[in-house]
JSON list of C-alpha atoms in Angstrom, two decimals:
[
{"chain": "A", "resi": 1, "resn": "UNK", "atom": "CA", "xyz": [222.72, 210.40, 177.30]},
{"chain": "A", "resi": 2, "resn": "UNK", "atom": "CA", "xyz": [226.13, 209.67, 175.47]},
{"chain": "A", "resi": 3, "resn": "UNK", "atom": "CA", "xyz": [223.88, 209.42, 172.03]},
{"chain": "A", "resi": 4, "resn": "UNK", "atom": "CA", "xyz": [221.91, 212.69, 172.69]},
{"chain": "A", "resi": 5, "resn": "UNK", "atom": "CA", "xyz": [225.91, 214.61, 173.18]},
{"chain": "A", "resi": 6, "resn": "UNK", "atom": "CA", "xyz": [227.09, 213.06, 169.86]},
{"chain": "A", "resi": 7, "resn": "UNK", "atom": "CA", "xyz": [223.87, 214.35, 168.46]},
{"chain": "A", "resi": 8, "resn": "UNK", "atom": "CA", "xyz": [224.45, 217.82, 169.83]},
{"chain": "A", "resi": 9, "resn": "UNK", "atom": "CA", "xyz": [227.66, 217.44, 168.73]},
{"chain": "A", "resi": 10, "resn": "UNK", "atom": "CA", "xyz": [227.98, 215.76, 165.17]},
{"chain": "A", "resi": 11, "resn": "UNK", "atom": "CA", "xyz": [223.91, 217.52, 163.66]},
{"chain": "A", "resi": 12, "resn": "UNK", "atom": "CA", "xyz": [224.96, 221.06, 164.27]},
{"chain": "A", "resi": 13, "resn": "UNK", "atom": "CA", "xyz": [228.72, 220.67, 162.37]},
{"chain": "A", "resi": 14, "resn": "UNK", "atom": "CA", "xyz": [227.01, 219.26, 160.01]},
{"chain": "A", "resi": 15, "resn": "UNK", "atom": "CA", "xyz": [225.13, 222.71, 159.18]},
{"chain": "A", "resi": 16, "resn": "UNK", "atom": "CA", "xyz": [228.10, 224.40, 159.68]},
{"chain": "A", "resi": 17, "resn": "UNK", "atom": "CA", "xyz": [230.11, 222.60, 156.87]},
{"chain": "A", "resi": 18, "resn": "UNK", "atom": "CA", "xyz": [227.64, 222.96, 154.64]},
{"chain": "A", "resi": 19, "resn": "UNK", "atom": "CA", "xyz": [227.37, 226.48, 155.30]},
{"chain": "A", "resi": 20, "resn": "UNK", "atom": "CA", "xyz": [231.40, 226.53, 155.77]},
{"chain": "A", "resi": 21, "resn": "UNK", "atom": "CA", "xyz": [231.44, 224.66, 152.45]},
{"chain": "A", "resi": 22, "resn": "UNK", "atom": "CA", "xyz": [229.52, 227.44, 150.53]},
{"chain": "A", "resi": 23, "resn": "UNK", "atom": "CA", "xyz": [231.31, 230.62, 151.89]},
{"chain": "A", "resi": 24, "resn": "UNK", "atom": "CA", "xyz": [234.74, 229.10, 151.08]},
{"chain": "A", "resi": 25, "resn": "UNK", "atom": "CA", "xyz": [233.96, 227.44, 147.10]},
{"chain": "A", "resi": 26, "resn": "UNK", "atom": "CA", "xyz": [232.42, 231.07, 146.41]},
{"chain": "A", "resi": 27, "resn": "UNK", "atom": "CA", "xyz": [235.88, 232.09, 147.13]},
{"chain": "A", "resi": 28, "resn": "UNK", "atom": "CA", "xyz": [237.71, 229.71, 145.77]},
{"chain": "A", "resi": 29, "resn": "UNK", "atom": "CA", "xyz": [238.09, 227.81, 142.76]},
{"chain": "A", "resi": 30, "resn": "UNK", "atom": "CA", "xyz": [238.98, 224.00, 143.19]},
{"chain": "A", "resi": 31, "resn": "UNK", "atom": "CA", "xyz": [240.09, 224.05, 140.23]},
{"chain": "A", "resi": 32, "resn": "UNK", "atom": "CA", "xyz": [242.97, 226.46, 140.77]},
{"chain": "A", "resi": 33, "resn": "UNK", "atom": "CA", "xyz": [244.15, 224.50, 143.89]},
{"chain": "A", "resi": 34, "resn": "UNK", "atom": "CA", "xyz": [247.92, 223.33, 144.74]},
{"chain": "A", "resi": 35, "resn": "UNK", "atom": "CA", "xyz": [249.37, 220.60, 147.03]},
{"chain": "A", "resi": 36, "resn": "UNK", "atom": "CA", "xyz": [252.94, 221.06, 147.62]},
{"chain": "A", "resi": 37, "resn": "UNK", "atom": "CA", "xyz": [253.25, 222.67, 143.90]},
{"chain": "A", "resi": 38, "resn": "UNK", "atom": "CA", "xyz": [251.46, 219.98, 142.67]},
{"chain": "A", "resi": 39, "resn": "UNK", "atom": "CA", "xyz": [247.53, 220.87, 141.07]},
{"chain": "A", "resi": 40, "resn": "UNK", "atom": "CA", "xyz": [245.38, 218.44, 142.47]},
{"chain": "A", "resi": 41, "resn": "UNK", "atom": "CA", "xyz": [244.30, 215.26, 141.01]},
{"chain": "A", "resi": 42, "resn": "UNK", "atom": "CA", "xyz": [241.17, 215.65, 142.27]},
{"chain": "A", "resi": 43, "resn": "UNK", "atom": "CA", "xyz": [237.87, 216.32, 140.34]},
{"chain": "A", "resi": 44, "resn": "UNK", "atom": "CA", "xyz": [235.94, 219.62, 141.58]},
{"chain": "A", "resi": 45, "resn": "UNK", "atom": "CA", "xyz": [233.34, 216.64, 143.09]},
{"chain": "A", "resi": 46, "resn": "UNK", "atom": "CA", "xyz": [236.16, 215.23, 145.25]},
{"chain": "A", "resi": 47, "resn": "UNK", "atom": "CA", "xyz": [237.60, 218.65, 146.64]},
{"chain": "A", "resi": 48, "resn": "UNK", "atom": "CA", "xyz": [233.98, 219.74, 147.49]},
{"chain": "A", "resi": 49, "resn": "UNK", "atom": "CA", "xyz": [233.81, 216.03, 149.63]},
{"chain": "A", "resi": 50, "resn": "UNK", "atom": "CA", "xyz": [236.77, 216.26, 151.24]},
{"chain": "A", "resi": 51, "resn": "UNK", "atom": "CA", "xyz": [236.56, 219.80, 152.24]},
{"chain": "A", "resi": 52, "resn": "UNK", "atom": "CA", "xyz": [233.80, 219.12, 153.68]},
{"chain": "A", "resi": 53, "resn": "UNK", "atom": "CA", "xyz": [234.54, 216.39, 155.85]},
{"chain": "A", "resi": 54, "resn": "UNK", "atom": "CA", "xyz": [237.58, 218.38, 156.85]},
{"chain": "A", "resi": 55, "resn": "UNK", "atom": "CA", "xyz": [235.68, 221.24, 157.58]},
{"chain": "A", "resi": 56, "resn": "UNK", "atom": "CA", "xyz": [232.75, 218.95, 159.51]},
{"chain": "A", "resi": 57, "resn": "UNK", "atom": "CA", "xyz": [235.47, 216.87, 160.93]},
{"chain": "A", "resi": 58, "resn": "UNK", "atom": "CA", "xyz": [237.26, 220.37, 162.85]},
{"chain": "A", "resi": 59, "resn": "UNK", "atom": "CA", "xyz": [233.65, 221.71, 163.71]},
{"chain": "A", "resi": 60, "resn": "UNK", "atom": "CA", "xyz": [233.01, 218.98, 165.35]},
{"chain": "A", "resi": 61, "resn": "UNK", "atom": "CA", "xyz": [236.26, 218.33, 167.30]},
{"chain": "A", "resi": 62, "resn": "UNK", "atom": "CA", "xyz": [235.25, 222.16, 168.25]},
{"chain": "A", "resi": 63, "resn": "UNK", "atom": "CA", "xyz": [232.32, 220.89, 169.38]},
{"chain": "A", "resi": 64, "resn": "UNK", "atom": "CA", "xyz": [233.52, 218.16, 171.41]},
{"chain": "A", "resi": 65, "resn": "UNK", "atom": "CA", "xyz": [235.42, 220.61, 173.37]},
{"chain": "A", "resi": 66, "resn": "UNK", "atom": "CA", "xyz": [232.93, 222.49, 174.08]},
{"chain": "A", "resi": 67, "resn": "UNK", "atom": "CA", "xyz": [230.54, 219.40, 175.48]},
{"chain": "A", "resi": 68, "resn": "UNK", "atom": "CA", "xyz": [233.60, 218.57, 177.23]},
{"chain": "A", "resi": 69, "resn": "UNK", "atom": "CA", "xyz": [234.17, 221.90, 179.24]},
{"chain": "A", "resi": 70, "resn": "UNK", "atom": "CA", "xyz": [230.79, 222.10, 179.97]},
{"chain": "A", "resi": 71, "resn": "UNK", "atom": "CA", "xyz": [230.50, 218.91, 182.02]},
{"chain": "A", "resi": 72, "resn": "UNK", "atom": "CA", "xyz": [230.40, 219.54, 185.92]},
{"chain": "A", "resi": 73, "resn": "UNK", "atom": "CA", "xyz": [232.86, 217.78, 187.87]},
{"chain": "A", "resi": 74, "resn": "UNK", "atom": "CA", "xyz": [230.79, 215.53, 189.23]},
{"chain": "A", "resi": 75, "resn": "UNK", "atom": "CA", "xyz": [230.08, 214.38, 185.72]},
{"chain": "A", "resi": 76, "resn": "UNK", "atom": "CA", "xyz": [233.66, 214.07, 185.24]},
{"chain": "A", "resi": 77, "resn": "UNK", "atom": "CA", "xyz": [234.43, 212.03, 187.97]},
{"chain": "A", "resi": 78, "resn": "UNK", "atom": "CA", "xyz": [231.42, 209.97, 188.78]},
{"chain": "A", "resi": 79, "resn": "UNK", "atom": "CA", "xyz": [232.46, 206.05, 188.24]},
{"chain": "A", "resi": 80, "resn": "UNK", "atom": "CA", "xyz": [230.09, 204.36, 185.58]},
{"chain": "A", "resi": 81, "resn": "UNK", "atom": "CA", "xyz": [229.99, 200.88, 187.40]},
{"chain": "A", "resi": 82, "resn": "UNK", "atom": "CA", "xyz": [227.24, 200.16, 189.50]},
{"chain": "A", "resi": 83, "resn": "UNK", "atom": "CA", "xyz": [227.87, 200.48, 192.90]},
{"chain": "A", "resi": 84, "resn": "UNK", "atom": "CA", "xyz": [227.95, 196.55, 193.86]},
{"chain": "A", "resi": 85, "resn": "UNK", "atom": "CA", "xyz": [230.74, 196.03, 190.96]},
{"chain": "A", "resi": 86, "resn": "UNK", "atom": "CA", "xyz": [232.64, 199.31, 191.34]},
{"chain": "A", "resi": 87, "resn": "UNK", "atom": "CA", "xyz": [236.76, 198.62, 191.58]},
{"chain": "A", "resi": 88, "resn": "UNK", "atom": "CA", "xyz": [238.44, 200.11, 194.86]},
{"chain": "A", "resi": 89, "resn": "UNK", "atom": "CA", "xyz": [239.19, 203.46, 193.22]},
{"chain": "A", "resi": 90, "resn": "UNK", "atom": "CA", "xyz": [235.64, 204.47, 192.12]},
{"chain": "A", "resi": 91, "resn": "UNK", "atom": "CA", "xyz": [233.80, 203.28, 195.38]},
{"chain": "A", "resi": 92, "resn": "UNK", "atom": "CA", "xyz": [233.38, 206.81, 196.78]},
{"chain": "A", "resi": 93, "resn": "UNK", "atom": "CA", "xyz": [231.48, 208.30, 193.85]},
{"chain": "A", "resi": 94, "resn": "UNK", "atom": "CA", "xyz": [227.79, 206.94, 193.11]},
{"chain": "A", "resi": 95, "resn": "UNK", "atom": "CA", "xyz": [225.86, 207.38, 189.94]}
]
């Protein structure tokens, strides 16, 4: 189940970036782009890949959040051990 979230998490940023990726660069030049005023040292390539790992990095923490909030409580608080192993503070909760 953990592997199906990060796939409902991590495929569907991916999109987004991409299409995040587009609407920005046909905005912006990365050529004409400042750090601190400093140009970059970064070819147009390399500002293209890091935006977009920045921008599928922050849709996916968005994401996250989102998977998060939606878990019921008893999601949240269910103990992962099985029952025969479980520590003292998990025994009430079953899987």
């Amino acid at each position: 189940m953990l592997m199906q979230r990060m796939m409902w998490i991590a495929w569907p940023a991916f999109l987004m970036a991409g299409v995040m990726e587009m609407v920005v660069f046909a905005f912006v030049d990365p050529g004409t782009l400042y750090w601190f005023d400093q140009p970059l040292q970064v070819s147009r390539e390399g500002i293209y890949t890091l935006a977009f790992f920045a921008f599928w990095a922050i849709i996916m923490a968005s994401s996250a959040l989102t998977t998060l909030l939606a878990l019921s409580p008893f999601e949240m608080n269910r103990c992962p051990v099985p029952a025969d192993e479980r520590p003292l503070d998990c025994a009430k909760y079953s899987l």
